[in-house]
mmCIF file with all atom_site columns, C-alpha atoms in Angstrom:
data_model
loop_
_atom_site.group_PDB
_atom_site.id
_atom_site.type_symbol
_atom_site.label_atom_id
_atom_site.label_alt_id
_atom_site.label_comp_id
_atom_site.label_asym_id
_atom_site.label_entity_id
_atom_site.label_seq_id
_atom_site.pdbx_PDB_ins_code
_atom_site.Cartn_x
_atom_site.Cartn_y
_atom_site.Cartn_z
_atom_site.occupancy
_atom_site.B_iso_or_equiv
_atom_site.pdbx_formal_charge
_atom_site.auth_seq_id
_atom_site.auth_comp_id
_atom_site.auth_asym_id
_atom_site.auth_atom_id
_atom_site.pdbx_PDB_model_num
ATOM 1   C CA . ARG A 1 1   ? 2.454   16.573  4.010   1.00 64.00 ? 1   ARG A CA 1
ATOM 2   C CA . ARG A 1 2   ? 3.759   16.253  7.595   1.00 73.00 ? 2   ARG A CA 1
ATOM 3   C CA . GLU A 1 3   ? 2.032   12.932  7.923   1.00 72.00 ? 3   GLU A CA 1
ATOM 4   C CA . ILE A 1 4   ? 3.557   11.823  4.471   1.00 71.00 ? 4   ILE A CA 1
ATOM 5   C CA . GLU A 1 5   ? 6.781   12.919  5.954   1.00 73.00 ? 5   GLU A CA 1
ATOM 6   C CA . ASP A 1 6   ? 6.404   10.898  8.975   1.00 71.00 ? 6   ASP A CA 1
ATOM 7   C CA . LEU A 1 7   ? 5.105   7.857   7.120   1.00 68.00 ? 7   LEU A CA 1
ATOM 8   C CA . GLU A 1 8   ? 8.418   8.266   5.189   1.00 70.00 ? 8   GLU A CA 1
ATOM 9   C CA . LYS A 1 9   ? 10.633  8.280   7.838   1.00 66.00 ? 9   LYS A CA 1
ATOM 10  C CA . LYS A 1 10  ? 8.790   5.415   9.508   1.00 64.00 ? 10  LYS A CA 1
ATOM 11  C CA . ILE A 1 11  ? 9.039   3.413   6.426   1.00 62.00 ? 11  ILE A CA 1
ATOM 12  C CA . ARG A 1 12  ? 12.589  3.990   5.609   1.00 59.00 ? 12  ARG A CA 1
ATOM 13  C CA . GLY A 1 13  ? 13.545  2.466   8.860   1.00 56.00 ? 13  GLY A CA 1
ATOM 14  C CA . THR A 1 14  ? 11.780  -0.688  7.831   1.00 53.00 ? 14  THR A CA 1
ATOM 15  C CA . SER A 1 15  ? 12.223  -1.089  4.351   1.00 49.00 ? 15  SER A CA 1
ATOM 16  C CA . GLN A 1 16  ? 13.735  -3.883  2.609   1.00 47.00 ? 16  GLN A CA 1
ATOM 17  C CA . LEU A 1 17  ? 14.385  -1.809  -0.640  1.00 47.00 ? 17  LEU A CA 1
ATOM 18  C CA . ARG A 1 18  ? 16.370  1.136   0.646   1.00 52.00 ? 18  ARG A CA 1
ATOM 19  C CA . THR A 1 19  ? 17.725  1.983   -2.688  1.00 50.00 ? 19  THR A CA 1
ATOM 20  C CA . GLN A 1 20  ? 14.115  3.091   -3.950  1.00 55.00 ? 20  GLN A CA 1
ATOM 21  C CA . GLY A 1 21  ? 13.282  6.279   -2.511  1.00 71.00 ? 21  GLY A CA 1
ATOM 22  C CA . PHE A 1 22  ? 9.649   6.932   -0.862  1.00 76.00 ? 22  PHE A CA 1
ATOM 23  C CA . ARG A 1 23  ? 8.802   9.726   -3.435  1.00 77.00 ? 23  ARG A CA 1
ATOM 24  C CA . ALA A 1 24  ? 9.507   7.892   -6.464  1.00 81.00 ? 24  ALA A CA 1
ATOM 25  C CA . VAL A 1 25  ? 7.250   5.051   -5.167  1.00 79.00 ? 25  VAL A CA 1
ATOM 26  C CA . LEU A 1 26  ? 4.647   7.581   -3.979  1.00 80.00 ? 26  LEU A CA 1
ATOM 27  C CA . ALA A 1 27  ? 5.088   9.191   -7.740  1.00 83.00 ? 27  ALA A CA 1
ATOM 28  C CA . ARG A 1 28  ? 4.736   5.803   -9.374  1.00 82.00 ? 28  ARG A CA 1
ATOM 29  C CA . VAL A 1 29  ? 1.587   4.748   -7.462  1.00 81.00 ? 29  VAL A CA 1
ATOM 30  C CA . SER A 1 30  ? 0.146   8.107   -7.784  1.00 81.00 ? 30  SER A CA 1
ATOM 31  C CA . ALA A 1 31  ? 0.523   8.270   -11.378 1.00 83.00 ? 31  ALA A CA 1
ATOM 32  C CA . HIS A 1 32  ? -2.554  5.941   -11.560 1.00 79.00 ? 32  HIS A CA 1
ATOM 33  C CA . ASP A 1 33  ? -5.898  7.399   -11.807 1.00 78.00 ? 33  ASP A CA 1
ATOM 34  C CA . ASP A 1 34  ? -7.557  4.841   -9.869  1.00 81.00 ? 34  ASP A CA 1
ATOM 35  C CA . SER A 1 35  ? -5.751  4.235   -6.647  1.00 78.00 ? 35  SER A CA 1
ATOM 36  C CA . GLU A 1 36  ? -8.570  2.010   -5.419  1.00 82.00 ? 36  GLU A CA 1
ATOM 37  C CA . LYS A 1 37  ? -8.131  -0.495  -8.205  1.00 85.00 ? 37  LYS A CA 1
ATOM 38  C CA . VAL A 1 38  ? -4.392  -0.534  -7.737  1.00 84.00 ? 38  VAL A CA 1
ATOM 39  C CA . ALA A 1 39  ? -4.839  -1.203  -3.975  1.00 85.00 ? 39  ALA A CA 1
ATOM 40  C CA . MET A 1 40  ? -7.498  -4.083  -4.665  1.00 86.00 ? 40  MET A CA 1
ATOM 41  C CA . GLY A 1 41  ? -4.784  -5.733  -6.871  1.00 85.00 ? 41  GLY A CA 1
ATOM 42  C CA . ILE A 1 42  ? -2.122  -5.462  -4.277  1.00 84.00 ? 42  ILE A CA 1
ATOM 43  C CA . PHE A 1 43  ? -5.083  -6.802  -1.735  1.00 86.00 ? 43  PHE A CA 1
ATOM 44  C CA . GLU A 1 44  ? -5.563  -9.858  -3.827  1.00 86.00 ? 44  GLU A CA 1
ATOM 45  C CA . ASN A 1 45  ? -1.974  -10.582 -4.493  1.00 83.00 ? 45  ASN A CA 1
ATOM 46  C CA . PHE A 1 46  ? -0.045  -10.016 -1.385  1.00 85.00 ? 46  PHE A CA 1
ATOM 47  C CA . LEU A 1 47  ? -0.398  -13.224 0.142   1.00 83.00 ? 47  LEU A CA 1
ATOM 48  C CA . SER A 1 48  ? 0.532   -15.315 -2.569  1.00 84.00 ? 48  SER A CA 1
ATOM 49  C CA . VAL A 1 49  ? 3.973   -13.104 -3.295  1.00 84.00 ? 49  VAL A CA 1
ATOM 50  C CA . ARG A 1 50  ? 6.654   -15.089 -1.307  1.00 83.00 ? 50  ARG A CA 1
ATOM 51  C CA . TYR A 1 51  ? 8.324   -12.576 0.793   1.00 85.00 ? 51  TYR A CA 1
ATOM 52  C CA . THR A 1 52  ? 10.061  -13.450 3.959   1.00 85.00 ? 52  THR A CA 1
ATOM 53  C CA . ASP A 1 53  ? 7.994   -12.871 7.100   1.00 82.00 ? 53  ASP A CA 1
ATOM 54  C CA . PRO A 1 54  ? 8.403   -15.708 9.504   1.00 86.00 ? 54  PRO A CA 1
ATOM 55  C CA . ARG A 1 55  ? 6.468   -14.347 12.182  1.00 88.00 ? 55  ARG A CA 1
ATOM 56  C CA . ARG A 1 56  ? 3.532   -12.643 9.988   1.00 87.00 ? 56  ARG A CA 1
ATOM 57  C CA . THR A 1 57  ? 4.311   -9.181  11.353  1.00 90.00 ? 57  THR A CA 1
ATOM 58  C CA . LYS A 1 58  ? 4.554   -7.806  7.751   1.00 88.00 ? 58  LYS A CA 1
ATOM 59  C CA . THR A 1 59  ? 1.602   -9.326  6.740   1.00 88.00 ? 59  THR A CA 1
ATOM 60  C CA . ALA A 1 60  ? -0.435  -8.185  9.878   1.00 90.00 ? 60  ALA A CA 1
ATOM 61  C CA . LYS A 1 61  ? 0.871   -4.385  9.174   1.00 90.00 ? 61  LYS A CA 1
ATOM 62  C CA . VAL A 1 62  ? -0.085  -4.685  5.530   1.00 90.00 ? 62  VAL A CA 1
ATOM 63  C CA . SER A 1 63  ? -3.482  -6.098  6.362   1.00 91.00 ? 63  SER A CA 1
ATOM 64  C CA . ASP A 1 64  ? -4.050  -3.013  9.122   1.00 92.00 ? 64  ASP A CA 1
ATOM 65  C CA . HIS A 1 65  ? -3.287  -0.630  6.458   1.00 91.00 ? 65  HIS A CA 1
ATOM 66  C CA . PHE A 1 66  ? -5.753  -2.235  4.043   1.00 92.00 ? 66  PHE A CA 1
ATOM 67  C CA . SER A 1 67  ? -8.472  -1.739  6.990   1.00 92.00 ? 67  SER A CA 1
ATOM 68  C CA . HIS A 1 68  ? -7.434  1.759   7.244   1.00 91.00 ? 68  HIS A CA 1
ATOM 69  C CA . PHE A 1 69  ? -8.061  2.108   3.634   1.00 92.00 ? 69  PHE A CA 1
ATOM 70  C CA . ASP A 1 70  ? -11.528 0.558   3.874   1.00 92.00 ? 70  ASP A CA 1
ATOM 71  C CA . LEU A 1 71  ? -12.445 3.103   6.567   1.00 92.00 ? 71  LEU A CA 1
ATOM 72  C CA . LEU A 1 72  ? -10.938 5.836   4.686   1.00 92.00 ? 72  LEU A CA 1
ATOM 73  C CA . GLN A 1 73  ? -12.706 4.922   1.570   1.00 92.00 ? 73  GLN A CA 1
ATOM 74  C CA . SER A 1 74  ? -16.063 4.664   3.504   1.00 93.00 ? 74  SER A CA 1
ATOM 75  C CA . ALA A 1 75  ? -15.733 8.467   5.056   1.00 93.00 ? 75  ALA A CA 1
ATOM 76  C CA . ILE A 1 76  ? -14.529 9.567   1.793   1.00 93.00 ? 76  ILE A CA 1
ATOM 77  C CA . ARG A 1 77  ? -17.795 8.056   0.146   1.00 93.00 ? 77  ARG A CA 1
ATOM 78  C CA . ARG A 1 78  ? -20.269 9.006   3.390   1.00 94.00 ? 78  ARG A CA 1
ATOM 79  C CA . ASN A 1 79  ? -19.007 12.446  3.699   1.00 94.00 ? 79  ASN A CA 1
ATOM 80  C CA . GLN A 1 80  ? -17.722 13.360  0.221   1.00 92.00 ? 80  GLN A CA 1
ATOM 81  C CA . SER A 1 81  ? -14.446 14.359  1.719   1.00 89.00 ? 81  SER A CA 1
ATOM 82  C CA . PHE A 1 82  ? -12.651 14.079  -1.385  1.00 90.00 ? 82  PHE A CA 1
ATOM 83  C CA . ALA A 1 83  ? -9.335  15.911  0.000   1.00 90.00 ? 83  ALA A CA 1
ATOM 84  C CA . LEU A 1 84  ? -8.623  12.499  1.686   1.00 89.00 ? 84  LEU A CA 1
ATOM 85  C CA . MET A 1 85  ? -8.169  10.485  -1.359  1.00 88.00 ? 85  MET A CA 1
ATOM 86  C CA . ALA A 1 86  ? -4.404  12.002  -1.206  1.00 86.00 ? 86  ALA A CA 1
ATOM 87  C CA . TYR A 1 87  ? -4.114  9.246   1.362   1.00 87.00 ? 87  TYR A CA 1
ATOM 88  C CA . LEU A 1 88  ? -5.554  6.423   -0.599  1.00 89.00 ? 88  LEU A CA 1
ATOM 89  C CA . PRO A 1 89  ? -2.229  5.379   -2.408  1.00 88.00 ? 89  PRO A CA 1
ATOM 90  C CA . LEU A 1 90  ? -0.525  5.103   1.302   1.00 88.00 ? 90  LEU A CA 1
ATOM 91  C CA . VAL A 1 91  ? -1.646  1.247   1.239   1.00 90.00 ? 91  VAL A CA 1
ATOM 92  C CA . SER A 1 92  ? -0.087  0.641   -1.682  1.00 87.00 ? 92  SER A CA 1
ATOM 93  C CA . ILE A 1 93  ? 3.139   1.941   -0.539  1.00 87.00 ? 93  ILE A CA 1
ATOM 94  C CA . VAL A 1 94  ? 3.327   0.229   2.681   1.00 87.00 ? 94  VAL A CA 1
ATOM 95  C CA . ALA A 1 95  ? 2.446   -3.065  0.943   1.00 88.00 ? 95  ALA A CA 1
ATOM 96  C CA . HIS A 1 96  ? 5.535   -2.293  -1.487  1.00 82.00 ? 96  HIS A CA 1
ATOM 97  C CA . TYR A 1 97  ? 8.006   -1.915  1.176   1.00 82.00 ? 97  TYR A CA 1
ATOM 98  C CA . GLN A 1 98  ? 6.616   -4.784  3.459   1.00 85.00 ? 98  GLN A CA 1
ATOM 99  C CA . CYS A 1 99  ? 6.291   -7.254  0.586   1.00 82.00 ? 99  CYS A CA 1
ATOM 100 C CA . ALA A 1 100 ? 8.876   -6.504  -1.899  1.00 76.00 ? 100 ALA A CA 1
ATOM 101 C CA . VAL A 1 101 ? 10.941  -9.373  -3.459  1.00 77.00 ? 101 VAL A CA 1
ATOM 102 C CA . ASP A 1 102 ? 13.594  -9.569  -5.998  1.00 77.00 ? 102 ASP A CA 1
ATOM 103 C CA . ARG A 1 103 ? 11.865  -11.405 -8.510  1.00 76.00 ? 103 ARG A CA 1
ATOM 104 C CA . VAL A 1 104 ? 8.762   -10.417 -10.525 1.00 74.00 ? 104 VAL A CA 1
ATOM 105 C CA . PRO A 1 105 ? 5.799   -12.351 -9.154  1.00 71.00 ? 105 PRO A CA 1
ATOM 106 C CA . ARG A 1 106 ? 2.873   -13.342 -11.110 1.00 78.00 ? 106 ARG A CA 1
ATOM 107 C CA . LEU A 1 107 ? -0.084  -11.456 -10.283 1.00 74.00 ? 107 LEU A CA 1
ATOM 108 C CA . THR A 1 108 ? -3.722  -11.952 -11.020 1.00 77.00 ? 108 THR A CA 1
ATOM 109 C CA . TYR A 1 109 ? -6.001  -9.138  -11.910 1.00 72.00 ? 109 TYR A CA 1
ATOM 110 C CA . PRO A 1 110 ? -8.735  -8.002  -9.422  1.00 66.00 ? 110 PRO A CA 1
ATOM 111 C CA . ARG A 1 111 ? -11.582 -10.055 -9.423  1.00 67.00 ? 111 ARG A CA 1
ATOM 112 C CA . MET A 1 112 ? -13.469 -7.561  -7.150  1.00 57.00 ? 112 MET A CA 1
ATOM 113 C CA . ALA A 1 113 ? -16.460 -5.469  -8.430  1.00 58.00 ? 113 ALA A CA 1
ATOM 114 C CA . SER A 1 114 ? -15.182 -1.667  -8.043  1.00 51.00 ? 114 SER A CA 1
#
């Protein structure tokens, strides 16, 4: 719980859409049974969304979080540490706050095998 609150404070300071609360986004992402599939959809689409990032810092931050997501997935599968699955939606939340745009982007469905 403490880690989520710390991340919430960090994201609030850098978010583009301050009107949407962190908990609302977390609830929306967590509502899907397969957060891995949601994350893969974001992974396949976040580079094609036209968000403002002239220095590519947002892109680098989201890419770093996807790297952590992969490491977390590996640890869950290798050690069967299913309690860590609660942290999988965080990559989707970071991508939401870093890559959010005003218009609904055209998205493609994940092509990767799950």
